[in-house]
Coordinates of C-alpha atoms in Angstrom, one line a residue:
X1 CA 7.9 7.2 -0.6
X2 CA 8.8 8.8 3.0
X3 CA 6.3 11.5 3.4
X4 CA 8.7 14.1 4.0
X5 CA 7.7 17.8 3.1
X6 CA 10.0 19.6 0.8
X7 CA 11.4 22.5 3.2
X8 CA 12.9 19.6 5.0
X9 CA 15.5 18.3 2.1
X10 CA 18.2 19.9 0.4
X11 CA 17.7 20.0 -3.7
X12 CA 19.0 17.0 -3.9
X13 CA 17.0 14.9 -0.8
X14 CA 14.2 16.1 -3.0
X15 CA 14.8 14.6 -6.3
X16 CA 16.0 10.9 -5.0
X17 CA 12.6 11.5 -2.8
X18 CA 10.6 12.0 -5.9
X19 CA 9.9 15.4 -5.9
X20 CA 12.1 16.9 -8.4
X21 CA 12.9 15.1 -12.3
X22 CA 16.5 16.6 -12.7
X23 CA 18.2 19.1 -11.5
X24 CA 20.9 21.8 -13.5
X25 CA 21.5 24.0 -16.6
X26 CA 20.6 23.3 -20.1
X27 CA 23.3 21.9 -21.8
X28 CA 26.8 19.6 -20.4
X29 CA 29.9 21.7 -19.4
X30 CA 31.5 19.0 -20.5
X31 CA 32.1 18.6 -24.3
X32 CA 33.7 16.4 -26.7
X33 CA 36.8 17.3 -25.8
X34 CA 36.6 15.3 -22.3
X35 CA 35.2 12.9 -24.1
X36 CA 37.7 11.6 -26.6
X37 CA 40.4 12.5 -23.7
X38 CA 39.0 9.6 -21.2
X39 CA 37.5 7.3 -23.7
X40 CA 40.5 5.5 -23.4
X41 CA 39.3 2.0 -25.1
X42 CA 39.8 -1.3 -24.0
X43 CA 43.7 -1.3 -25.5
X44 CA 45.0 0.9 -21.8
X45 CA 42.5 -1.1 -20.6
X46 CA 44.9 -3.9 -20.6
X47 CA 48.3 -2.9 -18.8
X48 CA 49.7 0.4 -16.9
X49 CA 48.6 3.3 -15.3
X50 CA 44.8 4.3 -15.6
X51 CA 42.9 7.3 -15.5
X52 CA 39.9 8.7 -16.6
X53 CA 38.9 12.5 -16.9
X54 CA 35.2 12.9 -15.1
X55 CA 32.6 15.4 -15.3
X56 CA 33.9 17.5 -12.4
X57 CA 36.7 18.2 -14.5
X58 CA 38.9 15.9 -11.9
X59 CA 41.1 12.8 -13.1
X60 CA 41.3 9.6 -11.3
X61 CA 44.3 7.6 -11.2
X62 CA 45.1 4.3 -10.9
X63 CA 48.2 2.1 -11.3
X64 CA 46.6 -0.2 -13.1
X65 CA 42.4 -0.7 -14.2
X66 CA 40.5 -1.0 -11.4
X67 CA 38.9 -4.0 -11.2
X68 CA 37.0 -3.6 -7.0
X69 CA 34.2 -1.1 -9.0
X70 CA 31.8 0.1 -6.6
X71 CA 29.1 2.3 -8.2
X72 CA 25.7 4.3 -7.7
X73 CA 23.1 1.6 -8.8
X74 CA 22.0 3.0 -12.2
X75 CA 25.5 4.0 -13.4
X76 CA 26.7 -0.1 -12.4
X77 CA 23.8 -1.6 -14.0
X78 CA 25.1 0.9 -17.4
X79 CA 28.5 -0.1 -17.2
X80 CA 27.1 -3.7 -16.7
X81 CA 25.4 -3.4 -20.4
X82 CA 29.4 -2.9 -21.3
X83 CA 30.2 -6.1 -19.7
X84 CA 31.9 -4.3 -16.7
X85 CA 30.5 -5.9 -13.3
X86 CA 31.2 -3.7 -10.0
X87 CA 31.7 -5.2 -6.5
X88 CA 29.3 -3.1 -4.6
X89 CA 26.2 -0.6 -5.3
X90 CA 24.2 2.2 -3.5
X91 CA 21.3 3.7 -4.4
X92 CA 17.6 1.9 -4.9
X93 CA 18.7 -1.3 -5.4
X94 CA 15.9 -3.6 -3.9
X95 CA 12.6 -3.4 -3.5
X96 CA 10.7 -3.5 -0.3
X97 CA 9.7 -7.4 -1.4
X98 CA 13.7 -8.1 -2.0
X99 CA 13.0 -7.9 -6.0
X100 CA 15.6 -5.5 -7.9
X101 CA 14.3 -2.2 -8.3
X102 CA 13.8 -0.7 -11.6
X103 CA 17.1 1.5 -11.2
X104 CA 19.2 -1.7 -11.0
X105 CA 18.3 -2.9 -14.6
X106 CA 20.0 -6.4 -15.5
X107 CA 22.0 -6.5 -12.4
X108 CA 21.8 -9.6 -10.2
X109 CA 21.0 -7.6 -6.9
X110 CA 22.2 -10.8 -5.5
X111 CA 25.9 -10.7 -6.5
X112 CA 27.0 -7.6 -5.6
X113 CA 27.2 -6.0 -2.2
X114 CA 24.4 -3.1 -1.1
X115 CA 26.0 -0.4 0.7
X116 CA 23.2 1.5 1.3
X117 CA 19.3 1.2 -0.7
X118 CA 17.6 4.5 0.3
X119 CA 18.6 8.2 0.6
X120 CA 21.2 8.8 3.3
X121 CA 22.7 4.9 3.8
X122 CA 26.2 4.4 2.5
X123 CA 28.1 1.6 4.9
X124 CA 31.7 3.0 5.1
X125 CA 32.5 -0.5 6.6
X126 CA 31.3 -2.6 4.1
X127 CA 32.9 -0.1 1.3
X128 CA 36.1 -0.4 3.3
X129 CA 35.8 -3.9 3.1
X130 CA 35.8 -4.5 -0.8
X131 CA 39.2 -2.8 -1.4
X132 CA 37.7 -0.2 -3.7
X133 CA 39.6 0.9 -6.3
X134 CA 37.1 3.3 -8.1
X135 CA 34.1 4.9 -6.7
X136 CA 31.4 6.0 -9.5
X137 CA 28.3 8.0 -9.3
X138 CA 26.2 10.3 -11.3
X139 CA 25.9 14.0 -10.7
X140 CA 22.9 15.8 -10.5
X141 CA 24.3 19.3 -9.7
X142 CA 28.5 20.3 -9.9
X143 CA 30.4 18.2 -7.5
X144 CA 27.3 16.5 -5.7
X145 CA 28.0 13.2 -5.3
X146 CA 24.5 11.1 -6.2
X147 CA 23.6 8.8 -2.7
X148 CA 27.3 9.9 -1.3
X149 CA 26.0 11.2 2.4
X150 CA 27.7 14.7 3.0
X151 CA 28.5 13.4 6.4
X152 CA 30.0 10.6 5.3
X153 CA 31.8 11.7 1.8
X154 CA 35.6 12.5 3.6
X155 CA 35.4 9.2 4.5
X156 CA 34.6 7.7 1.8
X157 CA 36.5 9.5 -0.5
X158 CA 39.4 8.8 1.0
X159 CA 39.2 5.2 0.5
X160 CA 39.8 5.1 -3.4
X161 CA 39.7 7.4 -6.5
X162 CA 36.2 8.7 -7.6
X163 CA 34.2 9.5 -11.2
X164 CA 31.2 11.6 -11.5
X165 CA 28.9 11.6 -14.4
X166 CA 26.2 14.0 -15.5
X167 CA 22.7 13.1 -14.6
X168 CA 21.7 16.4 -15.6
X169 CA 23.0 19.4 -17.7
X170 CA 23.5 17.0 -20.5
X171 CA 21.4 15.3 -22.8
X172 CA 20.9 11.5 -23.2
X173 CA 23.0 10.5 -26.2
X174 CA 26.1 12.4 -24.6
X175 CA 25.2 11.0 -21.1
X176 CA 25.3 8.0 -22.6
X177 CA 28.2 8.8 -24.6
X178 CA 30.2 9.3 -20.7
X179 CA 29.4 5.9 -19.8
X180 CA 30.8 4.0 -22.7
X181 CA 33.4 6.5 -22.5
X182 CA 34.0 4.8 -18.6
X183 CA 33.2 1.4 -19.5
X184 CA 36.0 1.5 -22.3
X185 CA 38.7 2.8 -20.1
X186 CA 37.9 -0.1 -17.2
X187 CA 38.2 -2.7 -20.4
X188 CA 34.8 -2.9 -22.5
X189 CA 35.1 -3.5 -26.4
X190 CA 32.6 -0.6 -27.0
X191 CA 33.3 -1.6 -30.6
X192 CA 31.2 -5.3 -29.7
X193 CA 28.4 -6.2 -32.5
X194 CA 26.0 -6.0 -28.9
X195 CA 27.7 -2.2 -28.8
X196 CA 26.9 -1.5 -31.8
X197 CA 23.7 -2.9 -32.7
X198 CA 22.3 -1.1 -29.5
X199 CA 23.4 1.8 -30.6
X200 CA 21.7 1.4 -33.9
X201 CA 18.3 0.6 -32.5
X202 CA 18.8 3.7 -30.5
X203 CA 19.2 6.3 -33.3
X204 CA 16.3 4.1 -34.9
X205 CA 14.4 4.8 -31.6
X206 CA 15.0 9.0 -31.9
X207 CA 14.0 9.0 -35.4
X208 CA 10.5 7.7 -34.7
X209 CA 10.0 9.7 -31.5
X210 CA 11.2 12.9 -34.1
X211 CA 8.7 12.1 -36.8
X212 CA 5.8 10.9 -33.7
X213 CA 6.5 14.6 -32.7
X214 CA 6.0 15.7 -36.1
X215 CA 3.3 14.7 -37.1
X216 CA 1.5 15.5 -33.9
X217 CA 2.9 18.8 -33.1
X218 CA -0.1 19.8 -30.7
X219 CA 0.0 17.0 -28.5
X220 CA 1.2 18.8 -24.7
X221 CA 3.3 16.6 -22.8
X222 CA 3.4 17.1 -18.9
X223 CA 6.5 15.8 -16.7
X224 CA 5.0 14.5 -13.5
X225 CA 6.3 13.0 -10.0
X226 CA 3.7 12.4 -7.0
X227 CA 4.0 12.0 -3.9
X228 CA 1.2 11.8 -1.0
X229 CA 0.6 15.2 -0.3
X230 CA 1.6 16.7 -3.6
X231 CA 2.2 17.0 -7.5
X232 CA 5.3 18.0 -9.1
X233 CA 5.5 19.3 -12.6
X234 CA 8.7 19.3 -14.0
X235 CA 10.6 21.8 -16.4
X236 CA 11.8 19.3 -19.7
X237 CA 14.9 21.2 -20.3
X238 CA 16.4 20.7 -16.4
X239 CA 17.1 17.0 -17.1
X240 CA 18.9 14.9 -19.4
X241 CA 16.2 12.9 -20.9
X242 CA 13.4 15.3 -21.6
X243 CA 15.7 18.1 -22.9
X244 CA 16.8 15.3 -25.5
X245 CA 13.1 14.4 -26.3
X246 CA 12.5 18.7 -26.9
X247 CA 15.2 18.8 -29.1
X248 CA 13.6 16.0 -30.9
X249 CA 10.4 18.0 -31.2
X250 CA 8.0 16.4 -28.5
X251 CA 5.8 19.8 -26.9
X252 CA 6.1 19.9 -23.1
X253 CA 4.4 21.8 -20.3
X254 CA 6.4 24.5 -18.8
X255 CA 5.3 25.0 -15.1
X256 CA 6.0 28.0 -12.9
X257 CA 9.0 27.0 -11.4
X258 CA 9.8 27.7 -7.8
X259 CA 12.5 29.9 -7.1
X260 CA 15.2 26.5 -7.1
X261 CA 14.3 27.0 -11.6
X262 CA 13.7 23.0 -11.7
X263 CA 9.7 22.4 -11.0
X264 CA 6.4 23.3 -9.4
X265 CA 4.9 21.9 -6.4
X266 CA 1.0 21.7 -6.7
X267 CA -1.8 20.2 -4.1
X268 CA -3.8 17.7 -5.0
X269 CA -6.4 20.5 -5.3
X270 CA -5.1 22.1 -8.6
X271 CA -3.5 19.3 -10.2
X272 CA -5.6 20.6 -13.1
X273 CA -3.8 23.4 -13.5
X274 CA -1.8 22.3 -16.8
X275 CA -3.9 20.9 -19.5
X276 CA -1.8 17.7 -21.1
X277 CA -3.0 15.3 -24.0
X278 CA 0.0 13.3 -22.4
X279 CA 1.8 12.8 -18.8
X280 CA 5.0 11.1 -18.4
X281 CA 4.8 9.8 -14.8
X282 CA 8.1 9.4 -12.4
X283 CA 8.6 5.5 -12.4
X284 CA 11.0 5.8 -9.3
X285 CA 9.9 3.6 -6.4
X286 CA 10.0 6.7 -4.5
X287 CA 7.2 7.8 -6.1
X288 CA 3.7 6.9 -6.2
X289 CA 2.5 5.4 -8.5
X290 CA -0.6 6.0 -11.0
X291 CA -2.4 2.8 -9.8
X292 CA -2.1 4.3 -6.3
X293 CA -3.9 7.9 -7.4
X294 CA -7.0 6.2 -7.6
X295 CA -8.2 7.9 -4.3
X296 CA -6.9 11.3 -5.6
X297 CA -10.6 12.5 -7.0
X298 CA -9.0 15.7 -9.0
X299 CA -6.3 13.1 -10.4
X300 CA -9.1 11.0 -11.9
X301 CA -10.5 13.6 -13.5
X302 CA -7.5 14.8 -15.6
X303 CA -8.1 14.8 -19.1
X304 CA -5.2 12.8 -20.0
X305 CA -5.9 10.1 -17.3
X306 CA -9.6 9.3 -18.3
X307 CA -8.1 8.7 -21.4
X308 CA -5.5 6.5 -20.6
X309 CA -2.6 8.6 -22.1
X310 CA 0.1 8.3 -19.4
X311 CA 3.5 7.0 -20.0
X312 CA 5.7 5.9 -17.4
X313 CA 9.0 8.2 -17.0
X314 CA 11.8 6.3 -16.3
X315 CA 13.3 9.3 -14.1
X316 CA 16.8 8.5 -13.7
X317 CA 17.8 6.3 -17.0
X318 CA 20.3 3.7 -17.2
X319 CA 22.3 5.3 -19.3
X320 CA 23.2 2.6 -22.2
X321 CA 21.7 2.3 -25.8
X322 CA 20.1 -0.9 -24.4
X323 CA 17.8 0.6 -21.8
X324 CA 17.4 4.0 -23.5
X325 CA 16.0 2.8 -26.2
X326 CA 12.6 1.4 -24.9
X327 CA 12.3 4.6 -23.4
X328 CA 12.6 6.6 -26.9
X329 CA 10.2 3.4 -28.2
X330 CA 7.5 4.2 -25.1
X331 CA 7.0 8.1 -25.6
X332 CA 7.0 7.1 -29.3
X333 CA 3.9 5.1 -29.1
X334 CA 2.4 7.1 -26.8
X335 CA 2.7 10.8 -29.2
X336 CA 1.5 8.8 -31.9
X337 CA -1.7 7.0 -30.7
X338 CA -2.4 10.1 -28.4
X339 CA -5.7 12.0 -29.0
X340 CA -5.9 15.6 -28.7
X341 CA -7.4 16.3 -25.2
X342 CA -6.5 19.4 -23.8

């Protein structure tokens, strides 16, 4: 992770740094409505004019589907799930030994053109060069383009029509929800047996995180990021995921937010500050990981950490049933094997 101190970055430099786990309101401004209005279905998929209603509010147009799909890493390797393969990707895509990076789920990194793997890289050249027709990213806060360079996004924009997602002022199921909804109107049979059996191992996967929370209704789970230099607690109901996982019961840690209302920036020195049985760590590549805390004496000595109660957070979700699912599976097991530490 680039050792960058917080003052330096916008809102959003922070969160694809690591810092932050989701930024935005409580609950999607957009509603079912949008939803059945863009899930178009693989039938319009098929001949004429295209368009799809996105969570900016904004329709893009196409004469026909678009087919030249260049997408933010995690929202290509979702509609890949759907069996919809995009030309191009930005966003963490590789790792620094070549391997895909865990935001690019069951892509083949090696088929598909990397515009830009970091924070700030977008090639407008290459882009150019595919003959976009559709742009697709998620949304973090209204009308931000996720790993679209403001310098750059005139440009870019101009090149072909654009989607945004929700990352954030949603919840999971309806995030995920917004991607089939996409994937259905660029030709996916969301109705598939994979579709559906996906989904049903999903809703099997909330249940069991519902009754783990249940039946363990004092077990404190903190939402954690780290970087060199500092700790970031999170506040569940800013992001997607863990404002699903509240609504399902599970007992977070709220943190004294700075003034951005999103998380709390702690030294090394009073990491201690929140007592968790359980900490969901940021899985990012961005972030440090636990393995590399080992040096960070007041880290060792967290409660939850000599017990081996910490649960990788997979901070920005691929938002299918297939790769939600383990994540619903993971905090699961880990609320119902936890001890009571705190």
């Amino acid at each position: 992770m680039p050792n960058v101190r917080p003052t330096s970055l916008s809102r959003r430099g922070l969160l694809a740094a690591g810092g932050a786990v989701g930024l935005g309101a409580v609950l999607a401004a957009c509603g079912d409505s949008d939803s059945k209005e863009s899930g178009a279905g693989s039938e319009s998929a098929k001949s004429g004019p295209w368009t799809f209603k996105d969570d900016r509010g904004l329709t893009a147009k196409a004469g026909s589907t678009p087919k030249n799909i260049v997408a933010f890493v995690g929202v290509a390797a979702a509609l890949h799930d759907y069996g919809i393969e995009v030309k191009g990707v930005f966003g963490p895509t590789k790792t620094a030994d070549g391997k895909a990076d865990v935001q690019a789920g069951d892509l083949d990194i090696n088929k598909v053109e990397v515009l830009g793997n970091v924070w700030g890289e977008f090639n407008v050249e290459k882009y150019a060069g595919l003959a976009p027709e559709l742009l697709v990213t998620a949304m973090w806060e209204k009308d931000a383009l996720w790993y679209v360079p403001d310098e750059s996004k005139d440009k870019i924009l101009k090149l072909a029509p654009s989607a945004a997602l929700w990352a954030a002022q949603t919840t999971m199921p309806k995030a995920i929800q917004r991607h089939e909804d996409l994937a259905a109107s660029l030709g996916a049979d969301v109705k598939a047996k994979k579709v559906t059996d996906a989904k049903a191992r999903f809703e099997k996967a909330a249940a069991r995180l519902r009754a783990a929370a249940k039946s363990q209704p004092n077990i404190k789970v903190l939402v954690g990021s780290a970087s060199q230099d500092l700790f970031y607690v999170s506040l569940a109901k800013t992001s997607a995921d863990t404002l699903y996982f509240q609504e399902l019961g599970v007992q977070f840690i709220e943190p004294k937010v700075n003034a951005a209302g999103f998380f709390e920036e702690l030294s090394w020195e009073n990491v201690d500050r929140y007592e968790a049985d359980v900490i969901m760590m940021d899985n990012r590549s961005s972030a440090l990981q636990p393995d590399a805390l080992t040096s960070k004496p007041t880290w060792a000595q967290l409660p939850a950490v000599k017990a081996g109660q910490i649960v990788p957070r997979t901070t920005e979700p691929i938002y299918s049933y297939d790769k939600c699912t383990p994540i619903l599976e993971d905090l699961a097991k880990a609320i119902e094997s936890a001890k009571k530490v705190s």
